[in-house]
Amino acid sequence: MKTNDVLLRNVTKVVVFIIFLFSLHLFLAGHYNPGGGFVAGLISAGAVTLTLIAYDSQTVRSMLNINTIMMTGVGLLFAVGTGMIGILTGDPFLTHKFGHVDLPILGDTSLHTATIFDLGVYLVVVGVTLTIIQTIGESD
Amino acid sequence: MIIITTVLAIALFMYSASIFLYLYRILKGPTTSDKVVALDSIGMNLVAIVALLSMLLDTNAYLDVILLIALLAFIGTVSFAKFVEKGKVIERERDN
């Protein structure tokens, strides 16, 4: 039986962007407000899961061709790399640097290397969740 | 202030009573679709309860939770609906 999911597909096209924006907001707000890399990663994986449900796994793979296992590895590299910043400057492992930087367009911005560690957490969470979902979804 | 607290407490009581009625529908629902719709409605009631609680506790730290519960309820309901209709949530290749 042929089905036509016009409603589901069009709602998905709109909602996925809202979910990604919400995830970006949670990721960047994690230092001062509730949120952080873990929740942001889970919500991004939820957005990809919604496209997986509305379309099929081959279409999603042609939309965003990401090796999720490689993504997990890159996230772990980010986490270890921010730890190495402390070692290279003579401080203990995982000592974070922070300060105010004068960026060209954004002006005076407070930057912290814990954000890069959080980016690693984000990539690991997205990679592991999508690996689990795609592996289970494609097994017959 | 005492009026606001009383009104919020009454609203919270009514939403919890509504959740118990939905629980009855989940337990007794004749078909799977009844249970899925009841679960989705419980999610929406949880959104309302979190909003009321954040008003009662006088904080806006829970406002992200509201959007999160709504998104999760939507994704969960869509996946349940696809499972009920096709028997498979994630297809490998689509024929249309």
mmCIF file of C-alpha atoms in Angstrom:
data_model
loop_
_atom_site.group_PDB
_atom_site.id
_atom_site.type_symbol
_atom_site.label_atom_id
_atom_site.label_comp_id
_atom_site.label_asym_id
_atom_site.label_seq_id
_atom_site.Cartn_x
_atom_site.Cartn_y
_atom_site.Cartn_z
ATOM 1 C CA MET A 1 0.000 0.000 0.000
ATOM 2 C CA LYS A 2 1.394 3.355 -1.013
ATOM 3 C CA THR A 3 1.228 6.077 1.611
ATOM 4 C CA ASN A 4 1.707 9.802 1.221
ATOM 5 C CA ASP A 5 3.052 11.552 4.312
ATOM 6 C CA VAL A 6 2.673 15.128 3.096
ATOM 7 C CA LEU A 7 1.762 16.523 6.512
ATOM 8 C CA LEU A 8 4.495 14.701 8.375
ATOM 9 C CA ARG A 9 7.185 15.622 5.839
ATOM 10 C CA ASN A 10 6.304 19.304 5.669
ATOM 11 C CA VAL A 11 6.029 19.621 9.454
ATOM 12 C CA THR A 12 9.391 17.875 9.738
ATOM 13 C CA LYS A 13 11.000 20.353 7.341
ATOM 14 C CA VAL A 14 9.951 23.236 9.605
ATOM 15 C CA VAL A 15 10.391 21.622 13.004
ATOM 16 C CA VAL A 16 13.884 20.239 12.397
ATOM 17 C CA PHE A 17 15.318 23.736 12.057
ATOM 18 C CA ILE A 18 13.591 24.846 15.271
ATOM 19 C CA ILE A 19 15.019 21.832 17.077
ATOM 20 C CA PHE A 20 18.542 22.549 15.771
ATOM 21 C CA LEU A 21 18.270 26.199 16.829
ATOM 22 C CA PHE A 22 17.055 25.125 20.272
ATOM 23 C CA SER A 23 19.979 22.719 20.534
ATOM 24 C CA LEU A 24 22.419 25.482 19.533
ATOM 25 C CA HIS A 25 20.875 27.768 22.143
ATOM 26 C CA LEU A 26 21.212 25.107 24.851
ATOM 27 C CA PHE A 27 24.818 24.430 23.824
ATOM 28 C CA LEU A 28 25.888 28.078 23.992
ATOM 29 C CA ALA A 29 23.847 28.871 27.123
ATOM 30 C CA GLY A 30 25.321 25.971 29.074
ATOM 31 C CA HIS A 31 27.872 28.050 30.985
ATOM 32 C CA TYR A 32 25.419 30.470 32.597
ATOM 33 C CA ASN A 33 22.012 28.772 32.245
ATOM 34 C CA PRO A 34 20.650 25.212 32.261
ATOM 35 C CA GLY A 35 21.876 23.301 29.243
ATOM 36 C CA GLY A 36 25.226 22.150 27.949
ATOM 37 C CA GLY A 37 26.783 19.734 25.529
ATOM 38 C CA PHE A 38 24.912 16.643 26.673
ATOM 39 C CA VAL A 39 21.355 17.953 26.284
ATOM 40 C CA ALA A 40 22.251 19.809 23.082
ATOM 41 C CA GLY A 41 23.670 16.606 21.590
ATOM 42 C CA LEU A 42 20.612 14.610 22.554
ATOM 43 C CA ILE A 43 18.265 17.197 21.024
ATOM 44 C CA SER A 44 20.289 17.341 17.782
ATOM 45 C CA ALA A 45 20.138 13.561 17.597
ATOM 46 C CA GLY A 46 16.378 13.885 18.149
ATOM 47 C CA ALA A 47 16.128 16.189 15.138
ATOM 48 C CA VAL A 48 17.981 13.696 12.945
ATOM 49 C CA THR A 49 15.769 10.937 14.347
ATOM 50 C CA LEU A 50 12.693 12.904 13.300
ATOM 51 C CA THR A 51 13.987 13.098 9.729
ATOM 52 C CA LEU A 52 14.782 9.389 9.911
ATOM 53 C CA ILE A 53 11.158 8.700 10.863
ATOM 54 C CA ALA A 54 9.659 11.046 8.274
ATOM 55 C CA TYR A 55 11.944 9.881 5.445
ATOM 56 C CA ASP A 56 14.131 6.775 5.289
ATOM 57 C CA SER A 57 17.689 6.047 6.242
ATOM 58 C CA GLN A 58 19.032 6.302 2.683
ATOM 59 C CA THR A 59 17.519 9.754 2.179
ATOM 60 C CA VAL A 60 18.923 10.965 5.482
ATOM 61 C CA ARG A 61 22.320 9.598 4.522
ATOM 62 C CA SER A 62 22.208 11.515 1.242
ATOM 63 C CA MET A 63 21.111 14.671 3.120
ATOM 64 C CA LEU A 64 23.901 14.637 5.695
ATOM 65 C CA ASN A 65 26.643 12.197 4.897
ATOM 66 C CA ILE A 66 28.330 11.917 8.293
ATOM 67 C CA ASN A 67 30.349 9.010 9.577
ATOM 68 C CA THR A 68 28.945 8.952 13.109
ATOM 69 C CA ILE A 69 31.676 6.720 14.490
ATOM 70 C CA MET A 70 34.288 9.152 13.140
ATOM 71 C CA MET A 71 32.241 11.946 14.771
ATOM 72 C CA THR A 72 32.562 10.219 18.155
ATOM 73 C CA GLY A 73 36.312 9.931 17.689
ATOM 74 C CA VAL A 74 36.653 13.605 16.746
ATOM 75 C CA GLY A 75 34.669 14.544 19.850
ATOM 76 C CA LEU A 76 36.985 12.516 22.069
ATOM 77 C CA LEU A 77 39.970 14.213 20.365
ATOM 78 C CA PHE A 78 38.470 17.623 21.209
ATOM 79 C CA ALA A 79 38.066 16.594 24.852
ATOM 80 C CA VAL A 80 41.642 15.285 25.140
ATOM 81 C CA GLY A 81 43.001 18.255 23.171
ATOM 82 C CA THR A 82 41.556 20.802 25.602
ATOM 83 C CA GLY A 83 43.186 18.846 28.395
ATOM 84 C CA MET A 84 46.517 19.086 26.562
ATOM 85 C CA ILE A 85 46.272 22.913 26.537
ATOM 86 C CA GLY A 86 46.876 22.824 30.288
ATOM 87 C CA ILE A 87 49.839 20.451 29.974
ATOM 88 C CA LEU A 88 51.526 22.510 27.219
ATOM 89 C CA THR A 89 51.492 25.638 29.391
ATOM 90 C CA GLY A 90 52.892 23.849 32.435
ATOM 91 C CA ASP A 91 49.629 23.530 34.366
ATOM 92 C CA PRO A 92 47.911 20.292 35.425
ATOM 93 C CA PHE A 93 45.835 18.287 32.927
ATOM 94 C CA LEU A 94 42.471 19.860 31.980
ATOM 95 C CA THR A 95 43.375 23.322 33.298
ATOM 96 C CA HIS A 96 41.167 25.659 31.315
ATOM 97 C CA LYS A 97 42.050 29.109 30.003
ATOM 98 C CA PHE A 98 39.615 31.967 29.759
ATOM 99 C CA GLY A 99 39.610 35.650 29.124
ATOM 100 C CA HIS A 100 38.160 38.536 27.193
ATOM 101 C CA VAL A 101 39.002 38.644 23.487
ATOM 102 C CA ASP A 102 38.353 41.560 21.154
ATOM 103 C CA LEU A 103 36.783 39.900 18.112
ATOM 104 C CA PRO A 104 36.406 41.837 14.832
ATOM 105 C CA ILE A 105 32.612 41.929 14.509
ATOM 106 C CA LEU A 106 31.345 40.713 17.888
ATOM 107 C CA GLY A 107 33.509 43.075 19.961
ATOM 108 C CA ASP A 108 34.556 42.264 23.516
ATOM 109 C CA THR A 109 33.674 38.594 24.036
ATOM 110 C CA SER A 110 34.330 36.372 27.023
ATOM 111 C CA LEU A 111 35.785 33.088 25.732
ATOM 112 C CA HIS A 112 36.536 29.914 27.658
ATOM 113 C CA THR A 113 38.220 26.695 26.507
ATOM 114 C CA ALA A 114 35.563 24.709 28.409
ATOM 115 C CA THR A 115 33.383 25.416 25.368
ATOM 116 C CA ILE A 116 35.712 23.293 23.227
ATOM 117 C CA PHE A 117 35.484 20.504 25.803
ATOM 118 C CA ASP A 118 31.697 20.885 25.645
ATOM 119 C CA LEU A 119 31.873 20.682 21.850
ATOM 120 C CA GLY A 120 33.643 17.350 22.299
ATOM 121 C CA VAL A 121 30.858 16.144 24.605
ATOM 122 C CA TYR A 122 28.304 17.323 22.022
ATOM 123 C CA LEU A 123 29.984 15.450 19.155
ATOM 124 C CA VAL A 124 30.347 12.260 21.224
ATOM 125 C CA VAL A 125 26.701 12.311 22.319
ATOM 126 C CA VAL A 126 25.401 12.952 18.781
ATOM 127 C CA GLY A 127 27.708 10.319 17.299
ATOM 128 C CA VAL A 128 26.897 7.589 19.814
ATOM 129 C CA THR A 129 23.138 8.221 19.717
ATOM 130 C CA LEU A 130 22.972 8.258 15.918
ATOM 131 C CA THR A 131 25.180 5.161 15.684
ATOM 132 C CA ILE A 132 22.848 3.271 18.027
ATOM 133 C CA ILE A 133 19.669 4.423 16.264
ATOM 134 C CA GLN A 134 20.922 3.798 12.717
ATOM 135 C CA THR A 135 22.446 0.422 13.576
ATOM 136 C CA ILE A 136 19.250 -0.818 15.197
ATOM 137 C CA GLY A 137 17.038 0.755 12.522
ATOM 138 C CA GLU A 138 18.844 -0.864 9.608
ATOM 139 C CA SER A 139 19.043 -4.367 11.035
ATOM 140 C CA ASP A 140 16.371 -6.635 9.667
ATOM 141 C CA MET B 1 0.569 36.786 46.557
ATOM 142 C CA ILE B 2 -1.508 34.288 48.517
ATOM 143 C CA ILE B 3 -4.174 34.472 45.812
ATOM 144 C CA ILE B 4 -1.671 33.560 43.091
ATOM 145 C CA THR B 5 -0.400 30.611 45.130
ATOM 146 C CA THR B 6 -3.922 29.362 45.715
ATOM 147 C CA VAL B 7 -4.857 29.652 42.046
ATOM 148 C CA LEU B 8 -1.671 27.846 40.983
ATOM 149 C CA ALA B 9 -2.315 25.080 43.515
ATOM 150 C CA ILE B 10 -5.861 24.607 42.217
ATOM 151 C CA ALA B 11 -4.638 24.499 38.607
ATOM 152 C CA LEU B 12 -1.914 22.000 39.509
ATOM 153 C CA PHE B 13 -4.504 19.808 41.235
ATOM 154 C CA MET B 14 -6.736 19.882 38.179
ATOM 155 C CA TYR B 15 -3.895 18.996 35.809
ATOM 156 C CA SER B 16 -2.849 16.105 38.061
ATOM 157 C CA ALA B 17 -6.428 14.837 38.148
ATOM 158 C CA SER B 18 -6.443 15.066 34.348
ATOM 159 C CA ILE B 19 -3.244 12.996 34.204
ATOM 160 C CA PHE B 20 -4.895 10.331 36.371
ATOM 161 C CA LEU B 21 -7.865 10.212 34.003
ATOM 162 C CA TYR B 22 -5.460 9.795 31.052
ATOM 163 C CA LEU B 23 -3.752 6.995 33.017
ATOM 164 C CA TYR B 24 -7.126 5.245 33.231
ATOM 165 C CA ARG B 25 -7.413 5.535 29.432
ATOM 166 C CA ILE B 26 -3.891 4.111 29.014
ATOM 167 C CA LEU B 27 -4.726 1.146 31.240
ATOM 168 C CA LYS B 28 -8.171 0.427 29.773
ATOM 169 C CA GLY B 29 -7.726 1.676 26.181
ATOM 170 C CA PRO B 30 -9.127 -0.913 23.777
ATOM 171 C CA THR B 31 -6.676 -0.134 20.941
ATOM 172 C CA THR B 32 -3.053 0.971 20.796
ATOM 173 C CA SER B 33 -4.034 4.299 19.236
ATOM 174 C CA ASP B 34 -6.070 5.230 22.334
ATOM 175 C CA LYS B 35 -3.029 4.656 24.513
ATOM 176 C CA VAL B 36 -0.741 6.663 22.208
ATOM 177 C CA VAL B 37 -3.119 9.629 22.166
ATOM 178 C CA ALA B 38 -3.439 9.462 25.954
ATOM 179 C CA LEU B 39 0.359 9.419 26.310
ATOM 180 C CA ASP B 40 0.676 12.456 24.045
ATOM 181 C CA SER B 41 -1.923 14.298 26.094
ATOM 182 C CA ILE B 42 -0.057 13.411 29.303
ATOM 183 C CA GLY B 43 3.022 15.017 27.738
ATOM 184 C CA MET B 44 1.074 18.209 27.075
ATOM 185 C CA ASN B 45 -0.234 18.162 30.657
ATOM 186 C CA LEU B 46 3.340 17.778 31.894
ATOM 187 C CA VAL B 47 4.232 20.907 29.903
ATOM 188 C CA ALA B 48 1.464 22.790 31.693
ATOM 189 C CA ILE B 49 2.519 21.426 35.078
ATOM 190 C CA VAL B 50 6.150 22.460 34.559
ATOM 191 C CA ALA B 51 5.001 25.946 33.541
ATOM 192 C CA LEU B 52 2.805 26.235 36.625
ATOM 193 C CA LEU B 53 5.620 24.949 38.857
ATOM 194 C CA SER B 54 8.065 27.475 37.438
ATOM 195 C CA MET B 55 5.516 30.193 38.275
ATOM 196 C CA LEU B 56 5.046 28.741 41.759
ATOM 197 C CA LEU B 57 8.796 28.521 42.429
ATOM 198 C CA ASP B 58 9.323 31.968 40.866
ATOM 199 C CA THR B 59 12.136 30.910 38.511
ATOM 200 C CA ASN B 60 12.633 30.774 34.741
ATOM 201 C CA ALA B 61 15.184 27.961 34.850
ATOM 202 C CA TYR B 62 12.546 25.439 33.762
ATOM 203 C CA LEU B 63 11.468 27.166 30.566
ATOM 204 C CA ASP B 64 13.818 25.034 28.439
ATOM 205 C CA VAL B 65 12.223 21.921 29.917
ATOM 206 C CA ILE B 66 8.836 22.989 28.519
ATOM 207 C CA LEU B 67 10.086 23.098 24.923
ATOM 208 C CA LEU B 68 12.057 19.885 25.496
ATOM 209 C CA ILE B 69 9.016 17.925 26.732
ATOM 210 C CA ALA B 70 6.931 19.218 23.820
ATOM 211 C CA LEU B 71 9.582 18.155 21.260
ATOM 212 C CA LEU B 72 10.044 14.728 22.851
ATOM 213 C CA ALA B 73 6.288 14.134 23.002
ATOM 214 C CA PHE B 74 6.002 15.051 19.316
ATOM 215 C CA ILE B 75 8.848 12.755 18.219
ATOM 216 C CA GLY B 76 7.566 9.937 20.403
ATOM 217 C CA THR B 77 4.035 10.220 19.101
ATOM 218 C CA VAL B 78 5.189 10.343 15.480
ATOM 219 C CA SER B 79 7.318 7.225 15.923
ATOM 220 C CA PHE B 80 4.480 5.378 17.672
ATOM 221 C CA ALA B 81 2.088 6.402 14.897
ATOM 222 C CA LYS B 82 4.477 5.119 12.238
ATOM 223 C CA PHE B 83 4.904 1.880 14.162
ATOM 224 C CA VAL B 84 1.141 1.392 14.420
ATOM 225 C CA GLU B 85 0.656 2.129 10.719
ATOM 226 C CA LYS B 86 3.602 0.333 9.104
ATOM 227 C CA GLY B 87 5.085 -1.909 11.763
ATOM 228 C CA LYS B 88 8.497 -0.357 11.219
ATOM 229 C CA VAL B 89 9.743 2.972 12.572
ATOM 230 C CA ILE B 90 12.825 3.556 10.426
ATOM 231 C CA GLU B 91 12.717 2.235 6.881
ATOM 232 C CA ARG B 92 15.823 1.390 4.932
ATOM 233 C CA GLU B 93 14.538 2.493 1.555
ATOM 234 C CA ARG B 94 11.222 4.093 0.651
ATOM 235 C CA ASP B 95 9.304 2.936 -2.405
ATOM 236 C CA ASN B 96 7.616 6.258 -3.171
#
